[in-house]
Amino acid sequence: MSQRTTPLILVPGLLCDPALWRHQSAHLTDIADCQIVDVTGRDRIEDMAADILASAPEQFALAGLSMGGYVALDILRQAPERVLKLALLDTHARADSPEQSAQREKLIALAQDEGLDNVMPLLLPRMIHPARLDDSVLVNELQAMAARVGPQAFVRQQQAIMHRRDYRESLADIYCPTVVIGGRDDVIAPLDRMAEMAAGVRNGRLAIIEDCGHMATMEQPQAATALLRDWLVYQQ
């Protein structure tokens, strides 16, 4: 790592692996030393965060998408002094509602009984912009990524998400330069929830990607990478 690069930890979301960050990890190498972490082995957000902290550099920039955003917020809760900059993508700070948890329970049962082949058709319309549902390349990438993660990890991750804490009250304790990036058409982390989170952080700003759903780094990779570059280089 050269002296001008920043250690950057990238945290995947539900059913995601390093492919989620493929464009960003390839095109930020001149300014960032990217490390994509594994969040498939735990069933608590707090434990995922603790595992990352145990192997992370002393200080680092941090970006998380969706469930990865929840993990990032818990890293800030556990060790705020270690995070130089924070990027939260397609995520929000609220806990699950009872209705959301009930839906997750149904998906867990389906995954346990039938595997992910019958789960992904239910998730895809919520994951990506409606115009991209016929994009076979993107859809195949998402399905392949989910297959690599597998149903057992999916169950663990859903349990972690269901039992996560509400982070809204802790947002005001985040002092590092923070950007909230999201697709305008995200139905999982809606715009008003992302705006609420950005407003709650002392040094936060909101950046919206047009024609984009929940999977910003894969749906609109160039835009997501450009916003992360701006955050790394210019946001103070």
PDB file of N, CA and C in Angstrom, residues 7-57:
ATOM      1  N   PRO A   7      -6.782   2.725   3.769  1.00  0.00           N
ATOM      2  CA  PRO A   7      -7.408   1.420   3.982  1.00  0.00           C
ATOM      3  C   PRO A   7      -8.930   1.570   3.921  1.00  0.00           C
ATOM      4  N   LEU A   8      -9.567   0.791   3.089  1.00  0.00           N
ATOM      5  CA  LEU A   8     -11.015   0.890   2.890  1.00  0.00           C
ATOM      6  C   LEU A   8     -11.631  -0.494   3.065  1.00  0.00           C
ATOM      7  N   ILE A   9     -12.454  -0.645   4.084  1.00  0.00           N
ATOM      8  CA  ILE A   9     -13.168  -1.893   4.330  1.00  0.00           C
ATOM      9  C   ILE A   9     -14.544  -1.802   3.692  1.00  0.00           C
ATOM     10  N   LEU A  10     -14.882  -2.793   2.867  1.00  0.00           N
ATOM     11  CA  LEU A  10     -16.144  -2.841   2.150  1.00  0.00           C
ATOM     12  C   LEU A  10     -16.956  -4.002   2.703  1.00  0.00           C
ATOM     13  N   VAL A  11     -18.168  -3.706   3.184  1.00  0.00           N
ATOM     14  CA  VAL A  11     -18.986  -4.720   3.847  1.00  0.00           C
ATOM     15  C   VAL A  11     -20.176  -5.078   2.956  1.00  0.00           C
ATOM     16  N   PRO A  12     -20.288  -6.342   2.540  1.00  0.00           N
ATOM     17  CA  PRO A  12     -21.411  -6.750   1.679  1.00  0.00           C
ATOM     18  C   PRO A  12     -22.738  -6.782   2.433  1.00  0.00           C
ATOM     19  N   GLY A  13     -23.807  -6.874   1.655  1.00  0.00           N
ATOM     20  CA  GLY A  13     -25.140  -6.990   2.216  1.00  0.00           C
ATOM     21  C   GLY A  13     -25.639  -8.423   2.217  1.00  0.00           C
ATOM     22  N   LEU A  14     -26.917  -8.578   2.480  1.00  0.00           N
ATOM     23  CA  LEU A  14     -27.581  -9.876   2.489  1.00  0.00           C
ATOM     24  C   LEU A  14     -27.397 -10.582   1.152  1.00  0.00           C
ATOM     25  N   LEU A  15     -26.983 -11.846   1.210  1.00  0.00           N
ATOM     26  CA  LEU A  15     -26.792 -12.678   0.020  1.00  0.00           C
ATOM     27  C   LEU A  15     -25.758 -12.109  -0.942  1.00  0.00           C
ATOM     28  N   CYS A  16     -24.822 -11.329  -0.414  1.00  0.00           N
ATOM     29  CA  CYS A  16     -23.804 -10.698  -1.265  1.00  0.00           C
ATOM     30  C   CYS A  16     -22.406 -11.178  -0.867  1.00  0.00           C
ATOM     31  N   ASP A  17     -21.516 -11.151  -1.847  1.00  0.00           N
ATOM     32  CA  ASP A  17     -20.111 -11.508  -1.635  1.00  0.00           C
ATOM     33  C   ASP A  17     -19.253 -10.462  -2.333  1.00  0.00           C
ATOM     34  N   PRO A  18     -17.953 -10.679  -2.529  1.00  0.00           N
ATOM     35  CA  PRO A  18     -17.119  -9.642  -3.138  1.00  0.00           C
ATOM     36  C   PRO A  18     -17.580  -9.128  -4.496  1.00  0.00           C
ATOM     37  N   ALA A  19     -18.408  -9.885  -5.210  1.00  0.00           N
ATOM     38  CA  ALA A  19     -18.907  -9.406  -6.498  1.00  0.00           C
ATOM     39  C   ALA A  19     -19.709  -8.116  -6.349  1.00  0.00           C
ATOM     40  N   LEU A  20     -20.287  -7.897  -5.181  1.00  0.00           N
ATOM     41  CA  LEU A  20     -21.041  -6.664  -4.943  1.00  0.00           C
ATOM     42  C   LEU A  20     -20.167  -5.436  -5.144  1.00  0.00           C
ATOM     43  N   TRP A  21     -18.894  -5.569  -4.802  1.00  0.00           N
ATOM     44  CA  TRP A  21     -17.962  -4.432  -4.819  1.00  0.00           C
ATOM     45  C   TRP A  21     -16.934  -4.560  -5.944  1.00  0.00           C
ATOM     46  N   ARG A  22     -17.221  -5.362  -6.957  1.00  0.00           N
ATOM     47  CA  ARG A  22     -16.214  -5.632  -7.987  1.00  0.00           C
ATOM     48  C   ARG A  22     -15.736  -4.348  -8.675  1.00  0.00           C
ATOM     49  N   HIS A  23     -16.660  -3.506  -9.102  1.00  0.00           N
ATOM     50  CA  HIS A  23     -16.274  -2.287  -9.818  1.00  0.00           C
ATOM     51  C   HIS A  23     -15.509  -1.336  -8.903  1.00  0.00           C
ATOM     52  N   GLN A  24     -15.976  -1.190  -7.684  1.00  0.00           N
ATOM     53  CA  GLN A  24     -15.350  -0.247  -6.773  1.00  0.00           C
ATOM     54  C   GLN A  24     -13.937  -0.701  -6.382  1.00  0.00           C
ATOM     55  N   SER A  25     -13.779  -1.984  -6.078  1.00  0.00           N
ATOM     56  CA  SER A  25     -12.461  -2.471  -5.673  1.00  0.00           C
ATOM     57  C   SER A  25     -11.462  -2.452  -6.820  1.00  0.00           C
ATOM     58  N   ALA A  26     -11.973  -2.487  -8.061  1.00  0.00           N
ATOM     59  CA  ALA A  26     -11.081  -2.436  -9.220  1.00  0.00           C
ATOM     60  C   ALA A  26     -10.701  -1.012  -9.598  1.00  0.00           C
ATOM     61  N   HIS A  27     -11.579  -0.041  -9.330  1.00  0.00           N
ATOM     62  CA  HIS A  27     -11.372   1.311  -9.839  1.00  0.00           C
ATOM     63  C   HIS A  27     -11.039   2.346  -8.769  1.00  0.00           C
ATOM     64  N   LEU A  28     -10.842   1.900  -7.545  1.00  0.00           N
ATOM     65  CA  LEU A  28     -10.414   2.821  -6.485  1.00  0.00           C
ATOM     66  C   LEU A  28      -9.016   2.494  -5.982  1.00  0.00           C
ATOM     67  N   THR A  29      -8.314   1.623  -6.689  1.00  0.00           N
ATOM     68  CA  THR A  29      -7.015   1.156  -6.194  1.00  0.00           C
ATOM     69  C   THR A  29      -5.956   2.255  -6.128  1.00  0.00           C
ATOM     70  N   ASP A  30      -6.138   3.332  -6.890  1.00  0.00           N
ATOM     71  CA  ASP A  30      -5.156   4.410  -6.846  1.00  0.00           C
ATOM     72  C   ASP A  30      -5.259   5.237  -5.576  1.00  0.00           C
ATOM     73  N   ILE A  31      -6.407   5.163  -4.878  1.00  0.00           N
ATOM     74  CA  ILE A  31      -6.584   5.967  -3.667  1.00  0.00           C
ATOM     75  C   ILE A  31      -6.961   5.135  -2.452  1.00  0.00           C
ATOM     76  N   ALA A  32      -7.282   3.851  -2.656  1.00  0.00           N
ATOM     77  CA  ALA A  32      -7.742   3.028  -1.538  1.00  0.00           C
ATOM     78  C   ALA A  32      -7.163   1.624  -1.605  1.00  0.00           C
ATOM     79  N   ASP A  33      -6.848   1.108  -0.444  1.00  0.00           N
ATOM     80  CA  ASP A  33      -6.441  -0.284  -0.294  1.00  0.00           C
ATOM     81  C   ASP A  33      -7.676  -1.044   0.175  1.00  0.00           C
ATOM     82  N   CYS A  34      -8.388  -1.659  -0.772  1.00  0.00           N
ATOM     83  CA  CYS A  34      -9.710  -2.225  -0.503  1.00  0.00           C
ATOM     84  C   CYS A  34      -9.620  -3.617   0.105  1.00  0.00           C
ATOM     85  N   GLN A  35     -10.416  -3.826   1.135  1.00  0.00           N
ATOM     86  CA  GLN A  35     -10.567  -5.140   1.752  1.00  0.00           C
ATOM     87  C   GLN A  35     -12.053  -5.440   1.845  1.00  0.00           C
ATOM     88  N   ILE A  36     -12.511  -6.492   1.144  1.00  0.00           N
ATOM     89  CA  ILE A  36     -13.913  -6.893   1.186  1.00  0.00           C
ATOM     90  C   ILE A  36     -14.044  -8.000   2.223  1.00  0.00           C
ATOM     91  N   VAL A  37     -14.861  -7.768   3.231  1.00  0.00           N
ATOM     92  CA  VAL A  37     -14.945  -8.700   4.348  1.00  0.00           C
ATOM     93  C   VAL A  37     -16.057  -9.728   4.133  1.00  0.00           C
ATOM     94  N   ASP A  38     -15.976 -10.819   4.871  1.00  0.00           N
ATOM     95  CA  ASP A  38     -16.959 -11.897   4.820  1.00  0.00           C
ATOM     96  C   ASP A  38     -17.921 -11.746   5.995  1.00  0.00           C
ATOM     97  N   VAL A  39     -19.217 -11.652   5.702  1.00  0.00           N
ATOM     98  CA  VAL A  39     -20.222 -11.512   6.764  1.00  0.00           C
ATOM     99  C   VAL A  39     -21.257 -12.635   6.661  1.00  0.00           C
ATOM    100  N   THR A  40     -20.793 -13.831   6.344  1.00  0.00           N
ATOM    101  CA  THR A  40     -21.707 -14.958   6.155  1.00  0.00           C
ATOM    102  C   THR A  40     -21.732 -15.920   7.342  1.00  0.00           C
ATOM    103  N   GLY A  41     -20.833 -15.780   8.287  1.00  0.00           N
ATOM    104  CA  GLY A  41     -20.681 -16.807   9.304  1.00  0.00           C
ATOM    105  C   GLY A  41     -21.339 -16.520  10.640  1.00  0.00           C
ATOM    106  N   ARG A  42     -21.951 -15.356  10.791  1.00  0.00           N
ATOM    107  CA  ARG A  42     -22.517 -14.969  12.082  1.00  0.00           C
ATOM    108  C   ARG A  42     -24.022 -14.696  11.969  1.00  0.00           C
ATOM    109  N   ASP A  43     -24.722 -14.772  13.100  1.00  0.00           N
ATOM    110  CA  ASP A  43     -26.160 -14.501  13.104  1.00  0.00           C
ATOM    111  C   ASP A  43     -26.517 -13.303  13.987  1.00  0.00           C
ATOM    112  N   ARG A  44     -25.509 -12.478  14.269  1.00  0.00           N
ATOM    113  CA  ARG A  44     -25.731 -11.231  15.003  1.00  0.00           C
ATOM    114  C   ARG A  44     -24.904 -10.123  14.353  1.00  0.00           C
ATOM    115  N   ILE A  45     -25.541  -8.971  14.163  1.00  0.00           N
ATOM    116  CA  ILE A  45     -24.843  -7.829  13.565  1.00  0.00           C
ATOM    117  C   ILE A  45     -23.645  -7.435  14.429  1.00  0.00           C
ATOM    118  N   GLU A  46     -23.813  -7.462  15.743  1.00  0.00           N
ATOM    119  CA  GLU A  46     -22.734  -7.070  16.645  1.00  0.00           C
ATOM    120  C   GLU A  46     -21.511  -7.976  16.483  1.00  0.00           C
ATOM    121  N   ASP A  47     -21.746  -9.261  16.256  1.00  0.00           N
ATOM    122  CA  ASP A  47     -20.628 -10.194  16.095  1.00  0.00           C
ATOM    123  C   ASP A  47     -19.931  -9.988  14.748  1.00  0.00           C
ATOM    124  N   MET A  48     -20.716  -9.691  13.712  1.00  0.00           N
ATOM    125  CA  MET A  48     -20.102  -9.376  12.414  1.00  0.00           C
ATOM    126  C   MET A  48     -19.176  -8.173  12.561  1.00  0.00           C
ATOM    127  N   ALA A  49     -19.651  -7.144  13.255  1.00  0.00           N
ATOM    128  CA  ALA A  49     -18.850  -5.930  13.448  1.00  0.00           C
ATOM    129  C   ALA A  49     -17.594  -6.229  14.258  1.00  0.00           C
ATOM    130  N   ALA A  50     -17.732  -7.018  15.310  1.00  0.00           N
ATOM    131  CA  ALA A  50     -16.575  -7.339  16.155  1.00  0.00           C
ATOM    132  C   ALA A  50     -15.531  -8.139  15.384  1.00  0.00           C
ATOM    133  N   ASP A  51     -15.982  -9.064  14.541  1.00  0.00           N
ATOM    134  CA  ASP A  51     -15.043  -9.842  13.732  1.00  0.00           C
ATOM    135  C   ASP A  51     -14.250  -8.939  12.791  1.00  0.00           C
ATOM    136  N   ILE A  52     -14.926  -7.986  12.182  1.00  0.00           N
ATOM    137  CA  ILE A  52     -14.243  -7.064  11.265  1.00  0.00           C
ATOM    138  C   ILE A  52     -13.223  -6.225  12.023  1.00  0.00           C
ATOM    139  N   LEU A  53     -13.602  -5.718  13.178  1.00  0.00           N
ATOM    140  CA  LEU A  53     -12.678  -4.906  13.971  1.00  0.00           C
ATOM    141  C   LEU A  53     -11.455  -5.700  14.409  1.00  0.00           C
ATOM    142  N   ALA A  54     -11.632  -6.986  14.657  1.00  0.00           N
ATOM    143  CA  ALA A  54     -10.528  -7.810  15.139  1.00  0.00           C
ATOM    144  C   ALA A  54      -9.411  -7.944  14.118  1.00  0.00           C
ATOM    145  N   SER A  55      -9.743  -7.845  12.830  1.00  0.00           N
ATOM    146  CA  SER A  55      -8.723  -8.020  11.787  1.00  0.00           C
ATOM    147  C   SER A  55      -8.461  -6.747  10.977  1.00  0.00           C
ATOM    148  N   ALA A  56      -9.129  -5.658  11.309  1.00  0.00           N
ATOM    149  CA  ALA A  56      -9.000  -4.421  10.546  1.00  0.00           C
ATOM    150  C   ALA A  56      -7.744  -3.654  10.932  1.00  0.00           C
ATOM    151  N   PRO A  57      -7.270  -2.762  10.041  1.00  0.00           N
ATOM    152  CA  PRO A  57      -6.186  -1.849  10.427  1.00  0.00           C
ATOM    153  C   PRO A  57      -6.603  -0.980  11.606  1.00  0.00           C
TER     154      PRO A  57
END
